[in-house]
């Protein structure tokens, strides 16, 4: 009874015309902007705004490993920290890393490592710092998207970029890219990161109930939307290094 | 004929059978770029000139480093890389070197710039430096400019064409370390022009007519002639 | 062990030679600060926020408002907490982990300038004396380090506070309630911190990283709108002469006036 009443009181997240609270269609992404190389000291950096998320990712390395006992003889040690600024959320967050941040740091690292050719940098450390200045739904996938650009900006050898998108369930519908409210009020969230050229998944988390069909639909949508974000990633990287000229298909012939 | 292509990590440079250089990975019959850069597709070979990336030490490279630490047996030299270079005191003081009698900082102090050669480097040990040979050792003066190590080949140009042109037109002596550290000596107005020319090389390393751009910037006149 | 930033001997020699002539490597006058950019309202989830770019040094400050319990010795005053984190992304010499000695000194010196100038009227933040007060948290993220964190952080905190807004609280039946009315955080003054480094016998304003790595001594002097000194801190393992102390006060008052104008312009 108690549960039912709560269910009724919940606000509707999708209206009769299929519009979400912020006016988006079920499969529509929030606005995304990406910039590469804003930070002066870091070897590589990228800034992403995705919905209300504002996240800076920076990379240092390859560099010497401290403490020495952590050295890996045949590959680089990838360090990753996902951290939220105390002012990034509604209620002030304690600056010390929470269990949530520690777990997210780990899964971000494990989403990025498959793309990095760690064997090319034995005995070194590569550091990835992800700082959430303002947090909204999907901050981990936004962080991964920025971090992979920061790695490419630093010139670390990579098999592919890594790009994320999260899908979920609100009012029993599969939708793309949950914002804060949908994440809290919805019944399921599925952050996914992919390596788009390799067609592999490097992050998968699920939080909430999905039927087999919903799972398939949400998972495939996350991949499709991830590819859409990948196009923006390409553009941001190209615009830094080639001045925004179209590049992917452009072939220029030079007489030798 | 060579085709040039702007690529980012994960891009397919070409399909088929080619010889290929570093920063490229073969996957089935596809050749994949591992770095942001300019790929060159020749009739039989593939090359990727990266536009960003760290300096990884190689034996025989000429580098310019900074003394970052001194210990009992030599100098730890920051060579703008993931590993510090080590210059053993015995290479400088000879075999009779003894930590008790020789003062290392009298030779090279903290912060001193050194032109050196990477004598040996294996993956299991930090690069060892040597200053034997003409022109190596302490750098006494000059303007320090740092560029991305990946752009050093463009700054030097084919058989030194680019660097020689900048040097002639500005009247400056320019020393380029493979690690991206450049030291310039010369008249004040030449220093300013050199710094700007190097900046253009750094920013437009991806453009095909870089040499012409630099020549246009520096103009036809040669300083001091 | 982490290494410290070592300035190249030949650059330091040029720097010292130029200082003798009253000049600096980046062509600034001795009492000239680097280009200063202040952007406010950049974090919508914060009650107030600012990004300050001073040369290549960049700091983001965010204000968060909460209710809390007052200290027993100041039962009728709200709380102000200033905290700074030198992010590991800010420089190759920074490390993750609990705040370093350096970060704590930074936060405390910035806090002192704000507190002692009575910038925030803490008495207006008392809700129920001895029981409930408004707590103002100002957290600072040091994003990129190129010297003089003291001033950049101070300007960010002042600008964030100057633009901060909060829910109006009322007391009903001895209970605190937040209303839907939005009011500004009660800010009265604009303290301005000016940091100087001594290299040899020269005092220079707003040292960059290279100058800091070459300095013998550092001194921060914060002044208020009336040109009174409200906080100061000498740092580094060397001394300052009494004549230099007074010179530093005069410079801080003069440079502070100019920067106060820029801050007030930015928070309008």
PDB file of C-alpha atoms in Angstrom, chain C residues 73-237:
ATOM      1  CA  UNK C  73      32.436  31.416  21.864  1.00  0.00           C
ATOM      2  CA  UNK C  74      30.578  33.172  19.015  1.00  0.00           C
ATOM      3  CA  UNK C  75      26.962  32.049  19.548  1.00  0.00           C
ATOM      4  CA  UNK C  76      25.543  34.970  17.550  1.00  0.00           C
ATOM      5  CA  UNK C  77      27.704  34.683  14.443  1.00  0.00           C
ATOM      6  CA  UNK C  78      27.398  32.656  11.277  1.00  0.00           C
ATOM      7  CA  UNK C  79      30.271  30.443  10.142  1.00  0.00           C
ATOM      8  CA  UNK C  80      32.669  31.062   7.292  1.00  0.00           C
ATOM      9  CA  UNK C  81      34.790  28.168   6.043  1.00  0.00           C
ATOM     10  CA  UNK C  82      37.405  28.697   3.340  1.00  0.00           C
ATOM     11  CA  UNK C  83      38.994  25.594   1.873  1.00  0.00           C
ATOM     12  CA  UNK C  84      41.439  25.159  -1.003  1.00  0.00           C
ATOM     13  CA  UNK C  85      42.559  22.152  -2.970  1.00  0.00           C
ATOM     14  CA  UNK C  86      45.610  22.307  -5.214  1.00  0.00           C
ATOM     15  CA  UNK C  87      44.331  19.804  -7.761  1.00  0.00           C
ATOM     16  CA  UNK C  88      46.764  17.189  -9.059  1.00  0.00           C
ATOM     17  CA  UNK C  89      45.945  18.435 -12.570  1.00  0.00           C
ATOM     18  CA  UNK C  90      47.237  21.898 -11.690  1.00  0.00           C
ATOM     19  CA  UNK C  91      50.948  21.196 -12.070  1.00  0.00           C
ATOM     20  CA  UNK C  92      53.411  18.332 -12.512  1.00  0.00           C
ATOM     21  CA  UNK C  93      54.514  18.930  -8.922  1.00  0.00           C
ATOM     22  CA  UNK C  94      51.067  18.614  -7.296  1.00  0.00           C
ATOM     23  CA  UNK C  95      49.846  15.312  -5.880  1.00  0.00           C
ATOM     24  CA  UNK C  96      46.447  13.921  -4.974  1.00  0.00           C
ATOM     25  CA  UNK C  97      45.648  13.295  -1.348  1.00  0.00           C
ATOM     26  CA  UNK C  98      44.713  15.223   1.774  1.00  0.00           C
ATOM     27  CA  UNK C  99      45.453  18.978   1.633  1.00  0.00           C
ATOM     28  CA  UNK C 100      49.176  19.720   1.746  1.00  0.00           C
ATOM     29  CA  UNK C 101      50.781  22.162   4.178  1.00  0.00           C
ATOM     30  CA  UNK C 102      50.886  24.583   1.274  1.00  0.00           C
ATOM     31  CA  UNK C 103      47.155  24.271   0.505  1.00  0.00           C
ATOM     32  CA  UNK C 104      46.230  24.753   4.157  1.00  0.00           C
ATOM     33  CA  UNK C 105      48.389  27.876   4.480  1.00  0.00           C
ATOM     34  CA  UNK C 106      46.816  29.176   1.277  1.00  0.00           C
ATOM     35  CA  UNK C 107      43.259  28.679   2.524  1.00  0.00           C
ATOM     36  CA  UNK C 108      44.032  30.178   5.916  1.00  0.00           C
ATOM     37  CA  UNK C 109      45.739  33.289   4.565  1.00  0.00           C
ATOM     38  CA  UNK C 110      42.855  33.910   2.143  1.00  0.00           C
ATOM     39  CA  UNK C 111      40.368  33.246   4.964  1.00  0.00           C
ATOM     40  CA  UNK C 112      42.156  35.734   7.228  1.00  0.00           C
ATOM     41  CA  UNK C 113      41.870  38.568   4.721  1.00  0.00           C
ATOM     42  CA  UNK C 114      38.141  37.941   4.273  1.00  0.00           C
ATOM     43  CA  UNK C 115      37.426  37.437   7.972  1.00  0.00           C
ATOM     44  CA  UNK C 116      39.444  40.302   9.404  1.00  0.00           C
ATOM     45  CA  UNK C 117      38.185  42.818   6.863  1.00  0.00           C
ATOM     46  CA  UNK C 118      34.688  41.794   8.013  1.00  0.00           C
ATOM     47  CA  UNK C 119      33.785  41.315   4.394  1.00  0.00           C
ATOM     48  CA  UNK C 120      30.887  39.013   5.312  1.00  0.00           C
ATOM     49  CA  UNK C 121      28.694  40.340   8.109  1.00  0.00           C
ATOM     50  CA  UNK C 122      28.527  37.156  10.145  1.00  0.00           C
ATOM     51  CA  UNK C 123      26.154  38.682  12.714  1.00  0.00           C
ATOM     52  CA  UNK C 124      23.483  38.807   9.997  1.00  0.00           C
ATOM     53  CA  UNK C 125      23.876  35.072   9.541  1.00  0.00           C
ATOM     54  CA  UNK C 126      22.746  34.188  13.048  1.00  0.00           C
ATOM     55  CA  UNK C 127      19.357  32.454  13.065  1.00  0.00           C
ATOM     56  CA  UNK C 128      18.863  31.241  16.648  1.00  0.00           C
ATOM     57  CA  UNK C 129      21.689  32.459  18.936  1.00  0.00           C
ATOM     58  CA  UNK C 130      23.724  29.567  20.240  1.00  0.00           C
ATOM     59  CA  UNK C 131      21.709  27.062  18.240  1.00  0.00           C
ATOM     60  CA  UNK C 132      21.477  27.714  14.564  1.00  0.00           C
ATOM     61  CA  UNK C 133      23.420  29.884  12.143  1.00  0.00           C
ATOM     62  CA  UNK C 134      24.101  30.054   8.408  1.00  0.00           C
ATOM     63  CA  UNK C 135      27.371  28.440   7.336  1.00  0.00           C
ATOM     64  CA  UNK C 136      29.107  29.854   4.285  1.00  0.00           C
ATOM     65  CA  UNK C 137      31.486  27.384   2.668  1.00  0.00           C
ATOM     66  CA  UNK C 138      33.880  28.709   0.050  1.00  0.00           C
ATOM     67  CA  UNK C 139      35.760  25.925  -1.688  1.00  0.00           C
ATOM     68  CA  UNK C 140      38.572  26.691  -4.100  1.00  0.00           C
ATOM     69  CA  UNK C 141      39.831  24.460  -6.880  1.00  0.00           C
ATOM     70  CA  UNK C 142      43.313  25.363  -8.015  1.00  0.00           C
ATOM     71  CA  UNK C 143      43.163  24.341 -11.681  1.00  0.00           C
ATOM     72  CA  UNK C 144      46.514  25.518 -13.051  1.00  0.00           C
ATOM     73  CA  UNK C 145      49.548  26.760 -11.140  1.00  0.00           C
ATOM     74  CA  UNK C 146      51.816  29.472 -12.474  1.00  0.00           C
ATOM     75  CA  UNK C 147      52.717  31.244  -9.256  1.00  0.00           C
ATOM     76  CA  UNK C 148      50.889  33.521  -6.820  1.00  0.00           C
ATOM     77  CA  UNK C 149      48.072  31.246  -5.720  1.00  0.00           C
ATOM     78  CA  UNK C 150      47.420  33.570  -2.770  1.00  0.00           C
ATOM     79  CA  UNK C 151      46.125  36.474  -4.840  1.00  0.00           C
ATOM     80  CA  UNK C 152      44.331  34.456  -7.509  1.00  0.00           C
ATOM     81  CA  UNK C 153      42.530  32.429  -4.816  1.00  0.00           C
ATOM     82  CA  UNK C 154      41.696  35.512  -2.797  1.00  0.00           C
ATOM     83  CA  UNK C 155      40.197  37.301  -5.830  1.00  0.00           C
ATOM     84  CA  UNK C 156      38.187  34.192  -6.686  1.00  0.00           C
ATOM     85  CA  UNK C 157      36.809  33.892  -3.144  1.00  0.00           C
ATOM     86  CA  UNK C 158      35.971  37.596  -2.919  1.00  0.00           C
ATOM     87  CA  UNK C 159      34.276  37.595  -6.339  1.00  0.00           C
ATOM     88  CA  UNK C 160      32.317  34.420  -5.563  1.00  0.00           C
ATOM     89  CA  UNK C 161      31.125  35.840  -2.226  1.00  0.00           C
ATOM     90  CA  UNK C 162      30.295  39.197  -3.795  1.00  0.00           C
ATOM     91  CA  UNK C 163      27.931  37.472  -6.236  1.00  0.00           C
ATOM     92  CA  UNK C 164      26.579  34.809  -3.846  1.00  0.00           C
ATOM     93  CA  UNK C 165      22.861  34.503  -3.219  1.00  0.00           C
ATOM     94  CA  UNK C 166      21.045  32.373  -0.676  1.00  0.00           C
ATOM     95  CA  UNK C 167      17.580  31.364   0.396  1.00  0.00           C
ATOM     96  CA  UNK C 168      16.142  33.603   3.048  1.00  0.00           C
ATOM     97  CA  UNK C 169      15.801  31.761   6.328  1.00  0.00           C
ATOM     98  CA  UNK C 170      13.135  32.533   8.897  1.00  0.00           C
ATOM     99  CA  UNK C 171      12.629  31.329  12.449  1.00  0.00           C
ATOM    100  CA  UNK C 172       9.176  29.971  13.290  1.00  0.00           C
ATOM    101  CA  UNK C 173       8.387  28.483  16.692  1.00  0.00           C
ATOM    102  CA  UNK C 174      12.091  28.177  17.437  1.00  0.00           C
ATOM    103  CA  UNK C 175      12.609  26.296  14.190  1.00  0.00           C
ATOM    104  CA  UNK C 176      14.602  27.412  11.159  1.00  0.00           C
ATOM    105  CA  UNK C 177      12.805  27.350   7.825  1.00  0.00           C
ATOM    106  CA  UNK C 178      14.124  28.084   4.369  1.00  0.00           C
ATOM    107  CA  UNK C 179      11.822  30.295   2.307  1.00  0.00           C
ATOM    108  CA  UNK C 180      11.650  30.675  -1.460  1.00  0.00           C
ATOM    109  CA  UNK C 181      12.945  34.238  -1.236  1.00  0.00           C
ATOM    110  CA  UNK C 182      16.443  34.714  -2.584  1.00  0.00           C
ATOM    111  CA  UNK C 183      18.679  37.262  -0.882  1.00  0.00           C
ATOM    112  CA  UNK C 184      22.320  38.195  -1.351  1.00  0.00           C
ATOM    113  CA  UNK C 185      24.871  36.884   1.132  1.00  0.00           C
ATOM    114  CA  UNK C 186      25.491  39.915   3.423  1.00  0.00           C
ATOM    115  CA  UNK C 187      28.748  41.218   2.014  1.00  0.00           C
ATOM    116  CA  UNK C 188      30.057  44.590   3.092  1.00  0.00           C
ATOM    117  CA  UNK C 189      33.669  45.006   2.090  1.00  0.00           C
ATOM    118  CA  UNK C 190      36.146  44.077  -0.636  1.00  0.00           C
ATOM    119  CA  UNK C 191      39.489  42.986   0.799  1.00  0.00           C
ATOM    120  CA  UNK C 192      42.290  42.716  -1.747  1.00  0.00           C
ATOM    121  CA  UNK C 193      45.374  40.603  -1.307  1.00  0.00           C
ATOM    122  CA  UNK C 194      48.631  41.635  -2.971  1.00  0.00           C
ATOM    123  CA  UNK C 195      51.556  39.225  -2.886  1.00  0.00           C
ATOM    124  CA  UNK C 196      55.129  40.222  -3.505  1.00  0.00           C
ATOM    125  CA  UNK C 197      58.320  38.224  -3.861  1.00  0.00           C
ATOM    126  CA  UNK C 198      61.795  39.365  -2.952  1.00  0.00           C
ATOM    127  CA  UNK C 199      64.547  38.344  -5.325  1.00  0.00           C
ATOM    128  CA  UNK C 200      67.849  39.820  -4.164  1.00  0.00           C
ATOM    129  CA  UNK C 201      66.943  43.337  -3.053  1.00  0.00           C
ATOM    130  CA  UNK C 202      63.928  43.797  -5.320  1.00  0.00           C
ATOM    131  CA  UNK C 203      60.292  43.378  -4.357  1.00  0.00           C
ATOM    132  CA  UNK C 204      58.083  42.309  -7.253  1.00  0.00           C
ATOM    133  CA  UNK C 205      54.302  42.120  -7.374  1.00  0.00           C
ATOM    134  CA  UNK C 206      52.450  38.965  -8.463  1.00  0.00           C
ATOM    135  CA  UNK C 207      55.370  36.572  -8.993  1.00  0.00           C
ATOM    136  CA  UNK C 208      54.879  33.865 -11.628  1.00  0.00           C
ATOM    137  CA  UNK C 209      56.101  30.278 -11.111  1.00  0.00           C
ATOM    138  CA  UNK C 210      59.557  31.003 -12.437  1.00  0.00           C
ATOM    139  CA  UNK C 211      59.931  34.044 -10.202  1.00  0.00           C
ATOM    140  CA  UNK C 212      58.601  32.116  -7.211  1.00  0.00           C
ATOM    141  CA  UNK C 213      61.142  29.369  -7.837  1.00  0.00           C
ATOM    142  CA  UNK C 214      63.859  32.031  -7.750  1.00  0.00           C
ATOM    143  CA  UNK C 215      62.569  34.102  -4.836  1.00  0.00           C
ATOM    144  CA  UNK C 216      64.175  34.448  -1.443  1.00  0.00           C
ATOM    145  CA  UNK C 217      61.050  35.530   0.386  1.00  0.00           C
ATOM    146  CA  UNK C 218      57.345  36.067  -0.216  1.00  0.00           C
ATOM    147  CA  UNK C 219      54.985  38.465   1.528  1.00  0.00           C
ATOM    148  CA  UNK C 220      51.210  38.849   1.204  1.00  0.00           C
ATOM    149  CA  UNK C 221      49.478  41.990   2.439  1.00  0.00           C
ATOM    150  CA  UNK C 222      45.705  42.306   2.310  1.00  0.00           C
ATOM    151  CA  UNK C 223      44.073  45.712   2.535  1.00  0.00           C
ATOM    152  CA  UNK C 224      40.458  46.808   2.892  1.00  0.00           C
ATOM    153  CA  UNK C 225      38.432  49.500   1.125  1.00  0.00           C
ATOM    154  CA  UNK C 226      39.807  52.203   3.426  1.00  0.00           C
ATOM    155  CA  UNK C 227      43.408  51.276   2.748  1.00  0.00           C
ATOM    156  CA  UNK C 228      43.856  49.578   6.123  1.00  0.00           C
ATOM    157  CA  UNK C 229      45.931  46.437   6.387  1.00  0.00           C
ATOM    158  CA  UNK C 230      43.751  43.503   7.483  1.00  0.00           C
ATOM    159  CA  UNK C 231      45.978  40.467   7.014  1.00  0.00           C
ATOM    160  CA  UNK C 232      49.506  39.610   6.112  1.00  0.00           C
ATOM    161  CA  UNK C 233      51.787  36.626   5.812  1.00  0.00           C
ATOM    162  CA  UNK C 234      55.502  36.358   5.249  1.00  0.00           C
ATOM    163  CA  UNK C 235      56.648  33.094   3.696  1.00  0.00           C
ATOM    164  CA  UNK C 236      59.754  31.161   2.628  1.00  0.00           C
ATOM    165  CA  UNK C 237      62.967  30.508   4.508  1.00  0.00           C
TER     166      UNK C 237
END
